[in-house]
Amino acid sequence: MASSNALQERQIVLMEAMNRRLESIQEGQKKLEETNAALRKENDLLKTQLERQQSTSQSRRFNRKQSRTSVEIPSDLAKRFRFIYKKMVEKKMTQGFIVTEDSLSERNQSLFQKVREILRKEHGGENCPWTDLQMEAQFNRYFKTVKERNHWIERGTNDKHKEVCRRTRRLSSKLERRLSGYERIEEKLTLQEKKTYDDVLYLEYMSSEESDYEDEEDPITGETVKRLVGYATRKLPWERTRLTNLKCKLDKVHVQNLTPHARQLFKPRHVGGVSSRPRPGGPSWAVRQPPADE
């Protein structure tokens, strides 16, 4: 009888040991599955970040390629074209572009031919430094400008439109400067750091700027004239310090890589006023989230 009880007790002990072992194995499998799930999640995140980075880089390369393959209009051609056009209108040699017609209309093309002939005659005839393609591109661009200006004048909002255009150009220039700075440091960044920059290098995160003038006396005429001394940057109230520091870093990189002459011409910036730009739906590290009651 005692022997039978001992055997039963031994069997119970063995079963308990087997159960504990089985539970340990099951717990180990559960932890392994959780670890694998976390690794898969991390891998998916890294894959998404890499795809986004590659997509952003390809987009930027495509945009740069587009700008290179489009017709480049020399600044001296653009200035001279506008000057000749305005002089012809001023001397009543033409009524100017017929903006109610297409740029390819007979009258608009006739005016373009006249301006082109004057440009060629003034600049060496057959040795003219500008191609027909460049002149045509300048004609199309200036025609569009005149047409849009007439539209805004008719609506009585030309001055407002000019200011909007100036602000947009300044914002675009600021973004281009920071993209230039980013490209110079991109190779040194980790994948996570690149994602951080890629999240905010958009116009929505650029603060607007207002021209800052000072009155000074013209040494020849004695009249008081305004001189551009810099730009007042409007602070974005929702911008976090980390985003501010990131943009300052890119600005510093850009300035450091300017030529000495360009660095002298670069106008200083200072904070002046608060921007009314709405908060973008960006990452929490860059954008202060609205209060719960908003």
PDB file of C-alpha atoms in Angstrom:
ATOM      1  CA  MET A   1       0.000   0.000   0.000  1.00  0.00           C
ATOM      2  CA  ALA A   2       2.816   2.372   0.914  1.00  0.00           C
ATOM      3  CA  SER A   3       4.566   1.462  -2.318  1.00  0.00           C
ATOM      4  CA  SER A   4       1.431   2.298  -4.333  1.00  0.00           C
ATOM      5  CA  ASN A   5       1.059   5.694  -2.645  1.00  0.00           C
ATOM      6  CA  ALA A   6       4.697   6.519  -3.302  1.00  0.00           C
ATOM      7  CA  LEU A   7       4.245   5.637  -6.957  1.00  0.00           C
ATOM      8  CA  GLN A   8       1.183   7.858  -7.240  1.00  0.00           C
ATOM      9  CA  GLU A   9       2.986  10.728  -5.550  1.00  0.00           C
ATOM     10  CA  ARG A  10       5.900  10.309  -7.929  1.00  0.00           C
ATOM     11  CA  GLN A  11       3.544  10.359 -10.906  1.00  0.00           C
ATOM     12  CA  ILE A  12       1.886  13.522  -9.568  1.00  0.00           C
ATOM     13  CA  VAL A  13       5.275  15.195  -9.114  1.00  0.00           C
ATOM     14  CA  LEU A  14       6.296  14.213 -12.642  1.00  0.00           C
ATOM     15  CA  MET A  15       3.026  15.515 -14.091  1.00  0.00           C
ATOM     16  CA  GLU A  16       3.406  18.813 -12.239  1.00  0.00           C
ATOM     17  CA  ALA A  17       6.969  19.102 -13.513  1.00  0.00           C
ATOM     18  CA  MET A  18       5.805  18.364 -17.061  1.00  0.00           C
ATOM     19  CA  ASN A  19       3.019  20.945 -16.737  1.00  0.00           C
ATOM     20  CA  ARG A  20       5.479  23.561 -15.510  1.00  0.00           C
ATOM     21  CA  ARG A  21       7.813  22.688 -18.362  1.00  0.00           C
ATOM     22  CA  LEU A  22       4.948  22.933 -20.846  1.00  0.00           C
ATOM     23  CA  GLU A  23       3.871  26.288 -19.427  1.00  0.00           C
ATOM     24  CA  SER A  24       7.459  27.510 -19.646  1.00  0.00           C
ATOM     25  CA  ILE A  25       7.658  26.418 -23.283  1.00  0.00           C
ATOM     26  CA  GLN A  26       4.343  28.096 -24.083  1.00  0.00           C
ATOM     27  CA  GLU A  27       5.438  31.286 -22.336  1.00  0.00           C
ATOM     28  CA  GLY A  28       8.706  31.219 -24.273  1.00  0.00           C
ATOM     29  CA  GLN A  29       6.826  30.767 -27.544  1.00  0.00           C
ATOM     30  CA  LYS A  30       4.537  33.671 -26.663  1.00  0.00           C
ATOM     31  CA  LYS A  31       7.495  35.952 -25.936  1.00  0.00           C
ATOM     32  CA  LEU A  32       9.159  34.832 -29.154  1.00  0.00           C
ATOM     33  CA  GLU A  33       6.008  35.635 -31.125  1.00  0.00           C
ATOM     34  CA  GLU A  34       5.790  39.057 -29.470  1.00  0.00           C
ATOM     35  CA  THR A  35       9.442  39.727 -30.283  1.00  0.00           C
ATOM     36  CA  ASN A  36       8.927  38.645 -33.887  1.00  0.00           C
ATOM     37  CA  ALA A  37       5.854  40.870 -34.167  1.00  0.00           C
ATOM     38  CA  ALA A  38       7.818  43.846 -32.814  1.00  0.00           C
ATOM     39  CA  LEU A  39      10.648  43.141 -35.254  1.00  0.00           C
ATOM     40  CA  ARG A  40       8.207  42.905 -38.162  1.00  0.00           C
ATOM     41  CA  LYS A  41       6.620  46.189 -37.118  1.00  0.00           C
ATOM     42  CA  GLU A  42      10.012  47.877 -36.865  1.00  0.00           C
ATOM     43  CA  ASN A  43      11.026  46.419 -40.217  1.00  0.00           C
ATOM     44  CA  ASP A  44       7.826  47.706 -41.837  1.00  0.00           C
ATOM     45  CA  LEU A  45       8.469  51.154 -40.343  1.00  0.00           C
ATOM     46  CA  LEU A  46      12.031  51.237 -41.662  1.00  0.00           C
ATOM     47  CA  LYS A  47      10.835  50.033 -45.054  1.00  0.00           C
ATOM     48  CA  THR A  48       8.205  52.782 -45.183  1.00  0.00           C
ATOM     49  CA  GLN A  49      10.750  55.413 -44.173  1.00  0.00           C
ATOM     50  CA  LEU A  50      13.189  54.194 -46.811  1.00  0.00           C
ATOM     51  CA  GLU A  51      10.527  54.213 -49.523  1.00  0.00           C
ATOM     52  CA  ARG A  52       9.468  57.710 -48.510  1.00  0.00           C
ATOM     53  CA  GLN A  53      13.050  58.937 -48.539  1.00  0.00           C
ATOM     54  CA  GLN A  54      13.659  57.406 -51.968  1.00  0.00           C
ATOM     55  CA  SER A  55      10.414  58.895 -53.251  1.00  0.00           C
ATOM     56  CA  THR A  56      11.368  62.342 -51.918  1.00  0.00           C
ATOM     57  CA  SER A  57      14.854  62.129 -53.405  1.00  0.00           C
ATOM     58  CA  GLN A  58      13.478  61.012 -56.763  1.00  0.00           C
ATOM     59  CA  SER A  59      10.947  63.841 -56.696  1.00  0.00           C
ATOM     60  CA  ARG A  60      13.652  66.402 -55.994  1.00  0.00           C
ATOM     61  CA  ARG A  61      15.904  64.951 -58.681  1.00  0.00           C
ATOM     62  CA  PHE A  62      12.984  64.991 -61.107  1.00  0.00           C
ATOM     63  CA  ASN A  63      12.206  68.622 -60.288  1.00  0.00           C
ATOM     64  CA  ARG A  64      15.835  69.607 -60.739  1.00  0.00           C
ATOM     65  CA  LYS A  65      15.960  67.660 -63.999  1.00  0.00           C
ATOM     66  CA  GLN A  66      12.847  69.438 -65.192  1.00  0.00           C
ATOM     67  CA  SER A  67      14.335  72.825 -64.379  1.00  0.00           C
ATOM     68  CA  ARG A  68      17.519  71.914 -66.249  1.00  0.00           C
ATOM     69  CA  THR A  69      15.710  70.650 -69.332  1.00  0.00           C
ATOM     70  CA  SER A  70      13.333  73.642 -69.562  1.00  0.00           C
ATOM     71  CA  VAL A  71      14.437  76.642 -71.607  1.00  0.00           C
ATOM     72  CA  GLU A  72      16.683  78.887 -69.574  1.00  0.00           C
ATOM     73  CA  ILE A  73      15.981  82.579 -70.106  1.00  0.00           C
ATOM     74  CA  PRO A  74      19.041  84.799 -69.499  1.00  0.00           C
ATOM     75  CA  SER A  75      18.276  87.696 -67.174  1.00  0.00           C
ATOM     76  CA  ASP A  76      19.732  90.249 -69.598  1.00  0.00           C
ATOM     77  CA  LEU A  77      17.418  88.960 -72.338  1.00  0.00           C
ATOM     78  CA  ALA A  78      14.405  89.248 -70.032  1.00  0.00           C
ATOM     79  CA  LYS A  79      15.316  92.821 -69.047  1.00  0.00           C
ATOM     80  CA  ARG A  80      15.973  93.932 -72.617  1.00  0.00           C
ATOM     81  CA  PHE A  81      12.783  92.301 -73.912  1.00  0.00           C
ATOM     82  CA  ARG A  82      10.692  94.127 -71.316  1.00  0.00           C
ATOM     83  CA  PHE A  83      12.477  97.422 -72.010  1.00  0.00           C
ATOM     84  CA  ILE A  84      11.865  97.237 -75.771  1.00  0.00           C
ATOM     85  CA  TYR A  85       8.240  96.227 -75.295  1.00  0.00           C
ATOM     86  CA  LYS A  86       7.554  99.117 -72.902  1.00  0.00           C
ATOM     87  CA  LYS A  87       9.292 101.622 -75.183  1.00  0.00           C
ATOM     88  CA  MET A  88       7.233 100.459 -78.162  1.00  0.00           C
ATOM     89  CA  VAL A  89       4.028 100.898 -76.160  1.00  0.00           C
ATOM     90  CA  GLU A  90       5.183 104.259 -74.795  1.00  0.00           C
ATOM     91  CA  LYS A  91       5.968 105.585 -78.296  1.00  0.00           C
ATOM     92  CA  LYS A  92       2.646 104.199 -79.553  1.00  0.00           C
ATOM     93  CA  MET A  93       4.409 101.882 -81.982  1.00  0.00           C
ATOM     94  CA  THR A  94       2.028  99.196 -80.731  1.00  0.00           C
ATOM     95  CA  GLN A  95      -0.920  98.891 -78.403  1.00  0.00           C
ATOM     96  CA  GLY A  96       0.837  96.048 -76.638  1.00  0.00           C
ATOM     97  CA  PHE A  97      -0.257  92.474 -76.184  1.00  0.00           C
ATOM     98  CA  ILE A  98      -3.878  91.646 -76.945  1.00  0.00           C
ATOM     99  CA  VAL A  99      -4.489  89.750 -73.731  1.00  0.00           C
ATOM    100  CA  THR A 100      -8.019  88.805 -74.769  1.00  0.00           C
ATOM    101  CA  GLU A 101      -6.455  86.685 -77.501  1.00  0.00           C
ATOM    102  CA  ASP A 102      -4.115  83.719 -77.340  1.00  0.00           C
ATOM    103  CA  SER A 103      -0.373  84.323 -77.385  1.00  0.00           C
ATOM    104  CA  LEU A 104      -0.288  82.515 -80.743  1.00  0.00           C
ATOM    105  CA  SER A 105      -2.790  84.883 -82.331  1.00  0.00           C
ATOM    106  CA  GLU A 106      -1.682  86.773 -85.427  1.00  0.00           C
ATOM    107  CA  ARG A 107      -1.466  90.165 -83.711  1.00  0.00           C
ATOM    108  CA  ASN A 108       0.473  88.922 -80.694  1.00  0.00           C
ATOM    109  CA  GLN A 109       2.855  86.943 -82.871  1.00  0.00           C
ATOM    110  CA  SER A 110       3.367  89.998 -85.084  1.00  0.00           C
ATOM    111  CA  LEU A 111       4.408  92.035 -82.034  1.00  0.00           C
ATOM    112  CA  PHE A 112       6.752  89.261 -80.940  1.00  0.00           C
ATOM    113  CA  GLN A 113       8.404  89.246 -84.376  1.00  0.00           C
ATOM    114  CA  LYS A 114       9.007  93.006 -84.149  1.00  0.00           C
ATOM    115  CA  VAL A 115      10.584  92.764 -80.700  1.00  0.00           C
ATOM    116  CA  ARG A 116      12.711  89.837 -81.832  1.00  0.00           C
ATOM    117  CA  GLU A 117      13.965  91.748 -84.876  1.00  0.00           C
ATOM    118  CA  ILE A 118      14.986  94.690 -82.686  1.00  0.00           C
ATOM    119  CA  LEU A 119      16.778  92.369 -80.266  1.00  0.00           C
ATOM    120  CA  ARG A 120      18.698  90.720 -83.080  1.00  0.00           C
ATOM    121  CA  LYS A 121      19.599  94.033 -84.677  1.00  0.00           C
ATOM    122  CA  GLU A 122      20.865  95.422 -81.369  1.00  0.00           C
ATOM    123  CA  HIS A 123      22.888  92.332 -80.494  1.00  0.00           C
ATOM    124  CA  GLY A 124      24.886  91.305 -83.531  1.00  0.00           C
ATOM    125  CA  GLY A 125      22.299  90.027 -85.978  1.00  0.00           C
ATOM    126  CA  GLU A 126      23.209  86.442 -86.785  1.00  0.00           C
ATOM    127  CA  ASN A 127      25.690  86.518 -83.905  1.00  0.00           C
ATOM    128  CA  CYS A 128      22.973  87.365 -81.401  1.00  0.00           C
ATOM    129  CA  PRO A 129      23.780  85.539 -78.139  1.00  0.00           C
ATOM    130  CA  TRP A 130      20.150  84.519 -77.616  1.00  0.00           C
ATOM    131  CA  THR A 131      18.413  81.749 -79.519  1.00  0.00           C
ATOM    132  CA  ASP A 132      14.951  81.949 -81.057  1.00  0.00           C
ATOM    133  CA  LEU A 133      13.816  79.405 -78.479  1.00  0.00           C
ATOM    134  CA  GLN A 134      14.955  81.621 -75.602  1.00  0.00           C
ATOM    135  CA  MET A 135      13.265  84.682 -77.105  1.00  0.00           C
ATOM    136  CA  GLU A 136      10.054  82.749 -77.615  1.00  0.00           C
ATOM    137  CA  ALA A 137      10.163  81.485 -74.034  1.00  0.00           C
ATOM    138  CA  GLN A 138      10.620  85.052 -72.776  1.00  0.00           C
ATOM    139  CA  PHE A 139       7.744  86.239 -74.963  1.00  0.00           C
ATOM    140  CA  ASN A 140       5.415  83.566 -73.566  1.00  0.00           C
ATOM    141  CA  ARG A 141       6.428  84.318 -69.995  1.00  0.00           C
ATOM    142  CA  TYR A 142       6.044  88.074 -70.370  1.00  0.00           C
ATOM    143  CA  PHE A 143       2.730  87.695 -72.202  1.00  0.00           C
ATOM    144  CA  LYS A 144       1.427  85.653 -69.278  1.00  0.00           C
ATOM    145  CA  THR A 145       2.678  88.282 -66.818  1.00  0.00           C
ATOM    146  CA  VAL A 146       0.994  91.145 -68.681  1.00  0.00           C
ATOM    147  CA  LYS A 147      -2.231  89.176 -69.013  1.00  0.00           C
ATOM    148  CA  GLU A 148      -2.340  88.372 -65.297  1.00  0.00           C
ATOM    149  CA  ARG A 149      -1.487  91.953 -64.351  1.00  0.00           C
ATOM    150  CA  ASN A 150      -4.326  93.303 -66.495  1.00  0.00           C
ATOM    151  CA  HIS A 151      -6.660  90.833 -64.841  1.00  0.00           C
ATOM    152  CA  TRP A 152      -5.726  92.022 -61.349  1.00  0.00           C
ATOM    153  CA  ILE A 153      -5.903  95.689 -62.387  1.00  0.00           C
ATOM    154  CA  GLU A 154      -9.417  95.191 -63.721  1.00  0.00           C
ATOM    155  CA  ARG A 155     -10.418  93.666 -60.406  1.00  0.00           C
ATOM    156  CA  GLY A 156      -8.767  96.503 -58.496  1.00  0.00           C
ATOM    157  CA  THR A 157      -6.505  94.124 -56.592  1.00  0.00           C
ATOM    158  CA  ASN A 158      -3.217  94.532 -58.447  1.00  0.00           C
ATOM    159  CA  ASP A 159      -1.268  95.943 -55.481  1.00  0.00           C
ATOM    160  CA  LYS A 160      -2.531  93.169 -53.236  1.00  0.00           C
ATOM    161  CA  HIS A 161      -1.646  90.591 -55.876  1.00  0.00           C
ATOM    162  CA  LYS A 162       1.877  92.015 -56.172  1.00  0.00           C
ATOM    163  CA  GLU A 163       2.403  91.700 -52.446  1.00  0.00           C
ATOM    164  CA  VAL A 164       1.110  88.117 -52.459  1.00  0.00           C
ATOM    165  CA  CYS A 165       3.486  87.278 -55.314  1.00  0.00           C
ATOM    166  CA  ARG A 166       6.426  88.833 -53.475  1.00  0.00           C
ATOM    167  CA  ARG A 167       5.644  86.873 -50.330  1.00  0.00           C
ATOM    168  CA  THR A 168       5.272  83.655 -52.293  1.00  0.00           C
ATOM    169  CA  ARG A 169       8.611  84.226 -54.017  1.00  0.00           C
ATOM    170  CA  ARG A 170      10.305  84.898 -50.691  1.00  0.00           C
ATOM    171  CA  LEU A 171       8.801  81.737 -49.206  1.00  0.00           C
ATOM    172  CA  SER A 172       9.886  79.671 -52.201  1.00  0.00           C
ATOM    173  CA  SER A 173      13.388  81.145 -52.030  1.00  0.00           C
ATOM    174  CA  LYS A 174      13.594  80.334 -48.333  1.00  0.00           C
ATOM    175  CA  LEU A 175      12.552  76.736 -48.970  1.00  0.00           C
ATOM    176  CA  GLU A 176      15.088  76.437 -51.805  1.00  0.00           C
ATOM    177  CA  ARG A 177      17.866  77.726 -49.533  1.00  0.00           C
ATOM    178  CA  ARG A 178      17.011  75.167 -46.882  1.00  0.00           C
ATOM    179  CA  LEU A 179      16.737  72.340 -49.393  1.00  0.00           C
ATOM    180  CA  SER A 180      20.173  73.354 -50.636  1.00  0.00           C
ATOM    181  CA  GLY A 181      21.512  73.198 -47.086  1.00  0.00           C
ATOM    182  CA  TYR A 182      19.848  69.821 -46.542  1.00  0.00           C
ATOM    183  CA  GLU A 183      21.433  68.341 -49.658  1.00  0.00           C
ATOM    184  CA  ARG A 184      24.868  69.352 -48.382  1.00  0.00           C
ATOM    185  CA  ILE A 185      24.470  67.438 -45.119  1.00  0.00           C
ATOM    186  CA  GLU A 186      22.199  64.622 -46.319  1.00  0.00           C
ATOM    187  CA  GLU A 187      24.975  62.033 -46.659  1.00  0.00           C
ATOM    188  CA  LYS A 188      25.955  62.480 -43.008  1.00  0.00           C
ATOM    189  CA  LEU A 189      22.441  61.923 -41.664  1.00  0.00           C
ATOM    190  CA  THR A 190      20.931  58.713 -40.350  1.00  0.00           C
ATOM    191  CA  LEU A 191      17.736  57.322 -41.831  1.00  0.00           C
ATOM    192  CA  GLN A 192      15.708  58.682 -38.915  1.00  0.00           C
ATOM    193  CA  GLU A 193      17.313  62.134 -39.219  1.00  0.00           C
ATOM    194  CA  LYS A 194      16.545  62.219 -42.940  1.00  0.00           C
ATOM    195  CA  LYS A 195      12.922  61.403 -42.206  1.00  0.00           C
ATOM    196  CA  THR A 196      12.842  64.259 -39.697  1.00  0.00           C
ATOM    197  CA  TYR A 197      13.988  66.741 -42.332  1.00  0.00           C
ATOM    198  CA  ASP A 198      11.744  65.279 -45.034  1.00  0.00           C
ATOM    199  CA  ASP A 199       8.708  65.734 -42.780  1.00  0.00           C
ATOM    200  CA  VAL A 200       9.036  69.525 -42.622  1.00  0.00           C
ATOM    201  CA  LEU A 201      10.833  70.752 -45.743  1.00  0.00           C
ATOM    202  CA  TYR A 202       7.644  72.163 -47.237  1.00  0.00           C
ATOM    203  CA  LEU A 203       6.249  75.676 -47.693  1.00  0.00           C
ATOM    204  CA  GLU A 204       3.735  75.131 -44.875  1.00  0.00           C
ATOM    205  CA  TYR A 205       6.592  75.170 -42.364  1.00  0.00           C
ATOM    206  CA  MET A 206       8.368  78.264 -43.723  1.00  0.00           C
ATOM    207  CA  SER A 207       7.756  81.541 -41.890  1.00  0.00           C
ATOM    208  CA  SER A 208       6.802  84.567 -43.989  1.00  0.00           C
ATOM    209  CA  GLU A 209       9.039  87.617 -44.316  1.00  0.00           C
ATOM    210  CA  GLU A 210       8.396  91.328 -44.697  1.00  0.00           C
ATOM    211  CA  SER A 211      10.840  93.751 -46.296  1.00  0.00           C
ATOM    212  CA  ASP A 212      12.577  95.938 -43.727  1.00  0.00           C
ATOM    213  CA  TYR A 213      13.459  99.422 -44.995  1.00  0.00           C
ATOM    214  CA  GLU A 214      15.377 102.363 -43.592  1.00  0.00           C
ATOM    215  CA  ASP A 215      15.060 105.974 -44.684  1.00  0.00           C
ATOM    216  CA  GLU A 216      18.225 107.556 -46.007  1.00  0.00           C
ATOM    217  CA  GLU A 217      19.064 110.711 -47.906  1.00  0.00           C
ATOM    218  CA  ASP A 218      20.039 110.499 -51.551  1.00  0.00           C
ATOM    219  CA  PRO A 219      23.488 112.173 -51.785  1.00  0.00           C
ATOM    220  CA  ILE A 220      22.687 113.611 -55.232  1.00  0.00           C
ATOM    221  CA  THR A 221      19.072 114.744 -55.040  1.00  0.00           C
ATOM    222  CA  GLY A 222      18.853 115.195 -51.288  1.00  0.00           C
ATOM    223  CA  GLU A 223      15.545 113.348 -51.291  1.00  0.00           C
ATOM    224  CA  THR A 224      14.651 110.773 -48.669  1.00  0.00           C
ATOM    225  CA  VAL A 225      14.598 107.285 -50.127  1.00  0.00           C
ATOM    226  CA  LYS A 226      13.959 103.882 -48.632  1.00  0.00           C
ATOM    227  CA  ARG A 227      16.780 101.343 -48.573  1.00  0.00           C
ATOM    228  CA  LEU A 228      16.244  97.629 -48.048  1.00  0.00           C
ATOM    229  CA  VAL A 229      18.321  96.587 -45.044  1.00  0.00           C
ATOM    230  CA  GLY A 230      16.913  93.144 -44.334  1.00  0.00           C
ATOM    231  CA  TYR A 231      13.784  91.137 -43.693  1.00  0.00           C
ATOM    232  CA  ALA A 232      11.523  90.792 -40.677  1.00  0.00           C
ATOM    233  CA  THR A 233      10.531  87.172 -40.144  1.00  0.00           C
ATOM    234  CA  ARG A 234       7.105  86.534 -38.680  1.00  0.00           C
ATOM    235  CA  LYS A 235       7.264  83.941 -35.918  1.00  0.00           C
ATOM    236  CA  LEU A 236       5.047  80.890 -36.287  1.00  0.00           C
ATOM    237  CA  PRO A 237       3.221  80.600 -32.932  1.00  0.00           C
ATOM    238  CA  TRP A 238       2.749  76.839 -33.270  1.00  0.00           C
ATOM    239  CA  GLU A 239       6.395  76.089 -34.130  1.00  0.00           C
ATOM    240  CA  ARG A 240       8.317  74.019 -31.587  1.00  0.00           C
ATOM    241  CA  THR A 241      11.909  74.788 -30.609  1.00  0.00           C
ATOM    242  CA  ARG A 242      13.219  71.652 -32.290  1.00  0.00           C
ATOM    243  CA  LEU A 243      11.821  72.768 -35.645  1.00  0.00           C
ATOM    244  CA  THR A 244      13.264  76.257 -35.152  1.00  0.00           C
ATOM    245  CA  ASN A 245      16.706  74.816 -34.422  1.00  0.00           C
ATOM    246  CA  LEU A 246      16.501  72.499 -37.427  1.00  0.00           C
ATOM    247  CA  LYS A 247      15.728  75.389 -39.790  1.00  0.00           C
ATOM    248  CA  CYS A 248      18.449  77.556 -38.239  1.00  0.00           C
ATOM    249  CA  LYS A 249      20.944  74.762 -38.866  1.00  0.00           C
ATOM    250  CA  LEU A 250      20.015  74.590 -42.555  1.00  0.00           C
ATOM    251  CA  ASP A 251      20.204  78.386 -42.870  1.00  0.00           C
ATOM    252  CA  LYS A 252      23.676  78.341 -41.359  1.00  0.00           C
ATOM    253  CA  VAL A 253      24.831  75.606 -43.758  1.00  0.00           C
ATOM    254  CA  HIS A 254      23.497  77.596 -46.713  1.00  0.00           C
ATOM    255  CA  VAL A 255      25.224  80.838 -45.697  1.00  0.00           C
ATOM    256  CA  GLN A 256      28.509  79.045 -45.020  1.00  0.00           C
ATOM    257  CA  ASN A 257      28.520  77.705 -48.576  1.00  0.00           C
ATOM    258  CA  LEU A 258      27.856  81.044 -50.272  1.00  0.00           C
ATOM    259  CA  THR A 259      30.614  82.810 -52.153  1.00  0.00           C
ATOM    260  CA  PRO A 260      32.117  85.810 -50.315  1.00  0.00           C
ATOM    261  CA  HIS A 261      30.326  88.185 -52.694  1.00  0.00           C
ATOM    262  CA  ALA A 262      26.966  86.437 -52.291  1.00  0.00           C
ATOM    263  CA  ARG A 263      27.432  86.418 -48.519  1.00  0.00           C
ATOM    264  CA  GLN A 264      27.867  90.192 -48.556  1.00  0.00           C
ATOM    265  CA  LEU A 265      24.666  90.638 -50.568  1.00  0.00           C
ATOM    266  CA  PHE A 266      22.668  88.294 -48.341  1.00  0.00           C
ATOM    267  CA  LYS A 267      20.283  90.419 -46.278  1.00  0.00           C
ATOM    268  CA  PRO A 268      20.043  89.698 -42.535  1.00  0.00           C
ATOM    269  CA  ARG A 269      16.851  88.355 -40.975  1.00  0.00           C
ATOM    270  CA  HIS A 270      15.337  89.181 -37.605  1.00  0.00           C
ATOM    271  CA  VAL A 271      12.121  88.198 -35.860  1.00  0.00           C
ATOM    272  CA  GLY A 272       9.396  90.790 -36.189  1.00  0.00           C
ATOM    273  CA  GLY A 273       5.753  90.091 -35.456  1.00  0.00           C
ATOM    274  CA  VAL A 274       3.711  86.911 -35.314  1.00  0.00           C
ATOM    275  CA  SER A 275       2.442  84.989 -38.318  1.00  0.00           C
ATOM    276  CA  SER A 276      -1.243  84.159 -38.711  1.00  0.00           C
ATOM    277  CA  ARG A 277      -0.521  81.079 -40.803  1.00  0.00           C
ATOM    278  CA  PRO A 278      -2.694  78.135 -39.733  1.00  0.00           C
ATOM    279  CA  ARG A 279      -1.145  75.182 -37.977  1.00  0.00           C
ATOM    280  CA  PRO A 280      -0.300  72.344 -40.417  1.00  0.00           C
ATOM    281  CA  GLY A 281      -1.120  68.767 -39.559  1.00  0.00           C
ATOM    282  CA  GLY A 282       2.516  67.954 -38.945  1.00  0.00           C
ATOM    283  CA  PRO A 283       4.452  65.792 -36.487  1.00  0.00           C
ATOM    284  CA  SER A 284       4.105  66.609 -32.789  1.00  0.00           C
ATOM    285  CA  TRP A 285       7.852  67.233 -32.396  1.00  0.00           C
ATOM    286  CA  ALA A 286       7.570  70.129 -34.874  1.00  0.00           C
ATOM    287  CA  VAL A 287       4.053  71.472 -34.346  1.00  0.00           C
ATOM    288  CA  ARG A 288       2.409  72.368 -31.058  1.00  0.00           C
ATOM    289  CA  GLN A 289      -0.914  70.611 -30.924  1.00  0.00           C
ATOM    290  CA  PRO A 290      -4.067  72.675 -30.278  1.00  0.00           C
ATOM    291  CA  PRO A 291      -5.662  72.595 -26.823  1.00  0.00           C
ATOM    292  CA  ALA A 292      -8.341  69.977 -26.326  1.00  0.00           C
ATOM    293  CA  ASP A 293     -11.110  72.594 -26.211  1.00  0.00           C
ATOM    294  CA  GLU A 294     -10.247  74.055 -29.654  1.00  0.00           C
TER     295      GLU A 294
END
